[in-house]
Amino acid sequence: MSANWHLIINNRWFHPLLLLLWFLIGLCLRLTNLTAKPPWTDEFSTLVFSLGNSFLPVPLDQAIAPDILLQPLQPQPSDTIQDVWMHLSHETNHPPVYFMLAHWWMQLFPTQQGLVSLWGARSLSAIFGAASIPAIYGLGRLTFRSPLIAHIAAAIMAVSPYAIFLAQEARHYTLAILWVIASMACLIITTRHIQNRTQLPITTALSWVVVNALGIATHYFFVLTLGSEALVLIFLAWQQRTFLSPPWRRIYAVAVGTAVSGIVWLPIFLQNSYGDKLTNWIQQPRQGFEWLNPLFQAFAAWVTMLFLLPIESPQLPIVLVSGLIMLIFFIWFLPILIRGIKIQLQQPETQILWGIILAAIALFFVFTYFLGIDLTRGARYNFVYFPSVILVLSASLAVRWQTPQNNHRITGKQAVAIIWLMGFCSAVTVICNLGYQKYYRPDLFLQLIRETSQVPAVIATTQITHVQIGEMMGIAREWKMQNTPSPSLQFILAHQDQDPNTSTTTLNNILKTLPRPFDLWLVNFHAPIAAEAKKCATETRSLPAVNGYEYKIYHCR
């Protein structure tokens, strides 16, 4: 039997076919239930800007119908790449590469009731996410020269709940992960030339600059990956006590080229007036035990890179059982991980990967605790070192895979299979929206409106940036997709600058003009209650909370 197995794994088609299997599993998982979850504000940003449209034409400070609110989601044949860049650079704080690719991609799909296809928009991210499976295989093979570690890395990437979460959103993180993997490959090649004191090939140097430039042009936080790589290189130079050996001259050239590719975006980023408003959510002050929140948030993100069960289920028994299973699994898995790390740390490649991980985490906490920018609040930002985590896990599991049975009740291969199956169940958890849940549930909120309001409903919110427009777009889109016009809806986007009373006055004036009866829903309305609303009867029933929508109801008869 072992002889036959040896012949199989040495067949030249074995590794490509096995990699194809991991790719197909990962692709199917990423495309399953792709549109079952409604889009949220960040995705509306992708949809609108990728079309070449703008949020600015949406009327503010007046009552508008759902179709008017949804106009930015309608493809226009005249829109071009230039329109994508123009609106993107003036209304948001993201670089353009992904949005430009999405502009071309979404043109391949028919509209849904006149609106851009959500499946088309999300499928691009899903495909990039699936592409990370062969990419991490290649990086694992390059780093460790081990097919076993490379296959384990591809298998884990295929089912990682964190990877599934990123791949099922119409956002740029899966493309950024591909650039991270490519940049790490250049770093691994470079570190070997440093250790051998040989010249870095010009093709590697140029490729590294191009990859880094594309990474920055995809997401500005890619610079955290570059910062981590720079810290690793500085440590290697300090170890060798030299900064002038042959490979370093071209490394300096790579650093200069990368810096130039990043600096070109600086004027655009600084002149963007929307930047501070769009990032207020990660710049919240902390008091007391809130200083510990980043530690728990970071730990939760690390754990969910490998496993996550339905701890966000609406059923409490399922939550409790899921939490207990995760705890038991973690206690069983931790010794396997630690033992593998201890053995693998003897290899310089593993030391490089750990250097990237620790440097990135250190940068995250510097931003969080010293600069007041809590990067741990957005689990998606961990993309900057996610591939390194996958490779470290894979190298550790490879140690267990090769461990003879001895006194273990579970063989090494069985243990790795159990861990992978846990990852697969975790992927299904995310697909079913029982883990990494969407921040906004307009489908549930619209259902609540239908059950509560028997007369026309008026939804009012305070508007600061396009984020709030996206919150309302979610409700309007759900209303249009379900095609059930009762009750009729109107939206009021009361613009707010420094003085919250501005929104209150605006709402008060609009309410005076609306024909009655209607139900006023104040949704995420961060301003004093309008006098006209106080004249209406307040909803006295206890109604359920809905993710993303904090509301109050007034029955105006």
Coordinates of N, CA and C in Angstrom, one line a residue, residues 386-482:
F386 N -2.1 38.3 6.8 CA -2.9 37.1 6.8 C -2.2 35.9 6.1
P387 N -1.5 36.1 4.9 CA -0.8 35.0 4.3 C 0.3 34.5 5.1
S388 N 1.0 35.3 5.9 CA 2.1 34.8 6.8 C 1.5 33.9 7.8
V389 N 0.3 34.3 8.4 CA -0.3 33.4 9.4 C -0.7 32.0 8.8
I390 N -1.2 32.0 7.6 CA -1.6 30.8 6.9 C -0.3 29.9 6.8
L391 N 0.8 30.5 6.3 CA 2.0 29.7 6.1 C 2.6 29.2 7.5
V392 N 2.5 30.0 8.5 CA 3.0 29.5 9.8 C 2.2 28.4 10.3
L393 N 0.9 28.5 10.2 CA 0.0 27.4 10.6 C 0.3 26.1 9.8
S394 N 0.5 26.3 8.5 CA 0.7 25.1 7.7 C 2.0 24.4 8.0
A395 N 3.0 25.2 8.3 CA 4.3 24.6 8.6 C 4.2 23.9 10.0
S396 N 3.4 24.4 10.9 CA 3.2 23.7 12.2 C 2.4 22.5 12.0
L397 N 1.4 22.5 11.2 CA 0.6 21.3 11.0 C 1.3 20.2 10.2
A398 N 2.3 20.6 9.4 CA 3.1 19.7 8.6 C 3.9 18.9 9.6
V399 N 4.4 19.5 10.7 CA 5.1 18.7 11.7 C 4.2 17.6 12.3
R400 N 3.0 18.0 12.6 CA 2.1 17.0 13.2 C 1.7 15.9 12.2
W401 N 1.6 16.3 10.9 CA 1.3 15.3 9.8 C 2.4 14.2 9.8
Q402 N 3.6 14.6 9.9 CA 4.8 13.7 9.8 C 5.1 13.0 11.1
T403 N 4.3 13.3 12.2 CA 4.6 12.7 13.5 C 4.1 11.2 13.5
P404 N 5.0 10.3 13.8 CA 4.5 8.9 13.9 C 3.4 8.7 15.0
Q405 N 2.6 7.7 15.0 CA 1.5 7.5 15.9 C 1.9 7.4 17.3
N406 N 2.9 6.5 17.6 CA 3.4 6.3 19.0 C 2.2 6.1 19.9
N407 N 2.1 6.9 21.0 CA 1.0 6.7 21.9 C -0.2 7.6 21.7
H408 N -0.2 8.4 20.5 CA -1.3 9.2 20.2 C -2.5 8.4 19.8
R409 N -3.7 8.7 20.3 CA -4.9 8.0 19.8 C -5.3 8.5 18.4
I410 N -4.9 9.7 18.1 CA -5.2 10.2 16.8 C -3.8 10.4 16.0
T411 N -3.7 9.9 14.8 CA -2.5 10.0 14.1 C -2.3 11.5 13.6
G412 N -1.1 11.8 13.2 CA -0.9 13.2 12.7 C -1.8 13.5 11.5
K413 N -1.9 12.6 10.6 CA -2.8 12.9 9.4 C -4.2 13.1 9.8
Q414 N -4.7 12.3 10.8 CA -6.1 12.4 11.2 C -6.3 13.7 11.9
A415 N -5.3 14.2 12.7 CA -5.4 15.5 13.4 C -5.5 16.6 12.4
V416 N -4.7 16.6 11.4 CA -4.7 17.6 10.4 C -6.0 17.6 9.6
A417 N -6.6 16.4 9.4 CA -7.9 16.3 8.7 C -9.0 16.8 9.6
I418 N -8.9 16.6 10.9 CA -9.9 17.2 11.8 C -9.9 18.7 11.8
I419 N -8.7 19.2 11.8 CA -8.5 20.7 11.8 C -9.1 21.3 10.5
W420 N -8.8 20.6 9.4 CA -9.3 21.1 8.1 C -10.9 21.0 8.0
L421 N -11.4 19.9 8.6 CA -12.9 19.8 8.6 C -13.5 20.9 9.5
M422 N -12.8 21.2 10.5 CA -13.3 22.3 11.4 C -13.3 23.6 10.6
G423 N -12.3 23.8 9.8 CA -12.2 25.0 8.9 C -13.4 25.0 7.9
F424 N -13.7 23.8 7.3 CA -14.7 23.7 6.4 C -16.1 24.0 7.0
C425 N -16.4 23.5 8.2 CA -17.6 23.9 8.9 C -17.6 25.4 9.2
S426 N -16.5 25.9 9.5 CA -16.4 27.4 9.7 C -16.7 28.2 8.5
A427 N -16.3 27.7 7.3 CA -16.6 28.4 6.0 C -18.1 28.3 5.8
V428 N -18.7 27.2 6.1 CA -20.2 27.1 5.9 C -20.9 28.1 6.9
T429 N -20.3 28.2 8.1 CA -20.9 29.2 9.1 C -20.9 30.6 8.5
V430 N -19.8 31.0 7.9 CA -19.8 32.4 7.3 C -20.7 32.5 6.1
I431 N -20.8 31.5 5.3 CA -21.7 31.5 4.1 C -23.1 31.6 4.5
C432 N -23.5 31.0 5.7 CA -24.9 31.1 6.1 C -25.1 32.3 7.0
N433 N -24.2 33.2 7.1 CA -24.3 34.5 7.9 C -24.5 34.2 9.4
L434 N -23.9 33.1 9.9 CA -23.9 32.8 11.3 C -22.6 33.2 12.0
G435 N -21.7 33.7 11.2 CA -20.4 34.2 11.7 C -19.9 35.2 10.7
Y436 N -19.2 36.2 11.3 CA -18.8 37.4 10.4 C -20.1 37.9 9.8
Q437 N -21.1 38.1 10.6 CA -22.4 38.6 10.1 C -22.2 40.0 9.5
K438 N -23.1 40.3 8.5 CA -23.2 41.6 8.0 C -23.5 42.7 9.0
Y439 N -22.9 43.8 8.9 CA -23.1 44.9 9.9 C -24.5 45.4 9.8
Y440 N -25.1 45.3 8.6 CA -26.5 45.9 8.4 C -27.4 44.8 7.8
R441 N -28.6 44.8 8.3 CA -29.6 43.8 7.9 C -30.9 44.6 7.4
P442 N -30.8 45.2 6.2 CA -31.9 46.0 5.7 C -33.1 45.0 5.4
D443 N -32.8 43.8 5.1 CA -33.9 42.8 4.8 C -34.8 42.6 6.1
L444 N -34.2 42.5 7.2 CA -34.9 42.3 8.5 C -35.6 43.7 8.8
F445 N -34.9 44.8 8.5 CA -35.5 46.1 8.9 C -36.8 46.3 8.1
L446 N -36.7 46.0 6.8 CA -37.9 46.2 5.9 C -39.0 45.3 6.3
Q447 N -38.7 44.1 6.7 CA -39.7 43.2 7.2 C -40.4 43.8 8.5
L448 N -39.6 44.4 9.3 CA -40.2 45.1 10.5 C -41.1 46.2 10.2
I449 N -40.7 47.0 9.2 CA -41.5 48.1 8.7 C -42.9 47.6 8.2
R450 N -42.9 46.5 7.4 CA -44.1 46.0 6.9 C -45.0 45.4 8.0
E451 N -44.4 44.9 9.0 CA -45.2 44.3 10.1 C -45.8 45.4 11.0
T452 N -45.1 46.6 11.0 CA -45.5 47.6 12.0 C -46.3 48.7 11.4
S453 N -46.0 49.1 10.1 CA -46.6 50.3 9.5 C -47.7 49.9 8.5
Q454 N -48.9 50.3 8.8 CA -50.0 50.0 7.9 C -50.3 51.3 7.0
V455 N -49.6 52.3 7.2 CA -49.7 53.6 6.4 C -48.4 53.9 5.8
P456 N -48.3 54.8 4.9 CA -47.0 55.2 4.3 C -45.9 55.4 5.4
A457 N -44.7 55.0 5.1 CA -43.6 55.1 6.0 C -42.6 56.1 5.5
V458 N -42.2 57.0 6.4 CA -41.1 58.0 6.1 C -39.9 57.7 7.0
I459 N -38.8 57.4 6.3 CA -37.6 57.0 7.0 C -36.6 58.2 7.0
A460 N -36.2 58.7 8.1 CA -35.4 59.9 8.2 C -34.1 59.5 8.9
T461 N -33.0 60.0 8.4 CA -31.6 59.8 9.0 C -30.8 61.1 8.9
T462 N -29.8 61.2 9.7 CA -28.8 62.3 9.6 C -27.8 61.9 8.6
Q463 N -27.4 62.8 7.7 CA -26.4 62.4 6.6 C -25.2 63.3 6.8
I464 N -24.0 62.6 6.9 CA -22.7 63.3 7.0 C -21.9 63.0 5.8
T465 N -21.8 61.7 5.4 CA -21.0 61.2 4.2 C -21.9 60.3 3.5
H466 N -21.3 59.6 2.4 CA -22.1 58.6 1.7 C -22.3 57.4 2.5
V467 N -21.7 57.2 3.6 CA -22.0 56.1 4.5 C -23.4 56.0 4.9
Q468 N -24.0 57.1 5.3 CA -25.4 57.2 5.7 C -26.3 57.0 4.5
I469 N -25.9 57.5 3.3 CA -26.7 57.2 2.1 C -26.7 55.7 1.8
G470 N -25.6 55.1 2.0 CA -25.5 53.6 1.8 C -26.4 52.9 2.8
E471 N -26.5 53.3 4.0 CA -27.4 52.7 5.0 C -28.8 52.7 4.5
M472 N -29.3 53.8 3.9 CA -30.6 54.0 3.4 C -30.8 53.2 2.1
M473 N -29.7 53.2 1.3 CA -29.8 52.5 0.0 C -30.1 51.0 0.2
G474 N -29.5 50.5 1.3 CA -29.8 49.1 1.6 C -31.3 48.8 1.8
I475 N -32.0 49.7 2.5 CA -33.4 49.5 2.7 C -34.2 49.7 1.3
A476 N -33.8 50.7 0.6 CA -34.5 51.0 -0.7 C -34.2 49.9 -1.7
R477 N -33.0 49.4 -1.7 CA -32.7 48.3 -2.7 C -33.6 47.0 -2.3
E478 N -33.6 46.7 -1.0 CA -34.4 45.6 -0.6 C -35.9 45.8 -0.9
W479 N -36.4 47.0 -0.8 CA -37.8 47.3 -1.1 C -38.0 47.1 -2.6
K480 N -37.1 47.4 -3.4 CA -37.2 47.3 -4.9 C -37.1 45.8 -5.3
M481 N -36.1 45.1 -4.7 CA -35.9 43.7 -5.1 C -37.0 42.9 -4.7
Q482 N -37.7 43.1 -3.6 CA -38.8 42.3 -3.2 C -40.1 42.7 -3.9

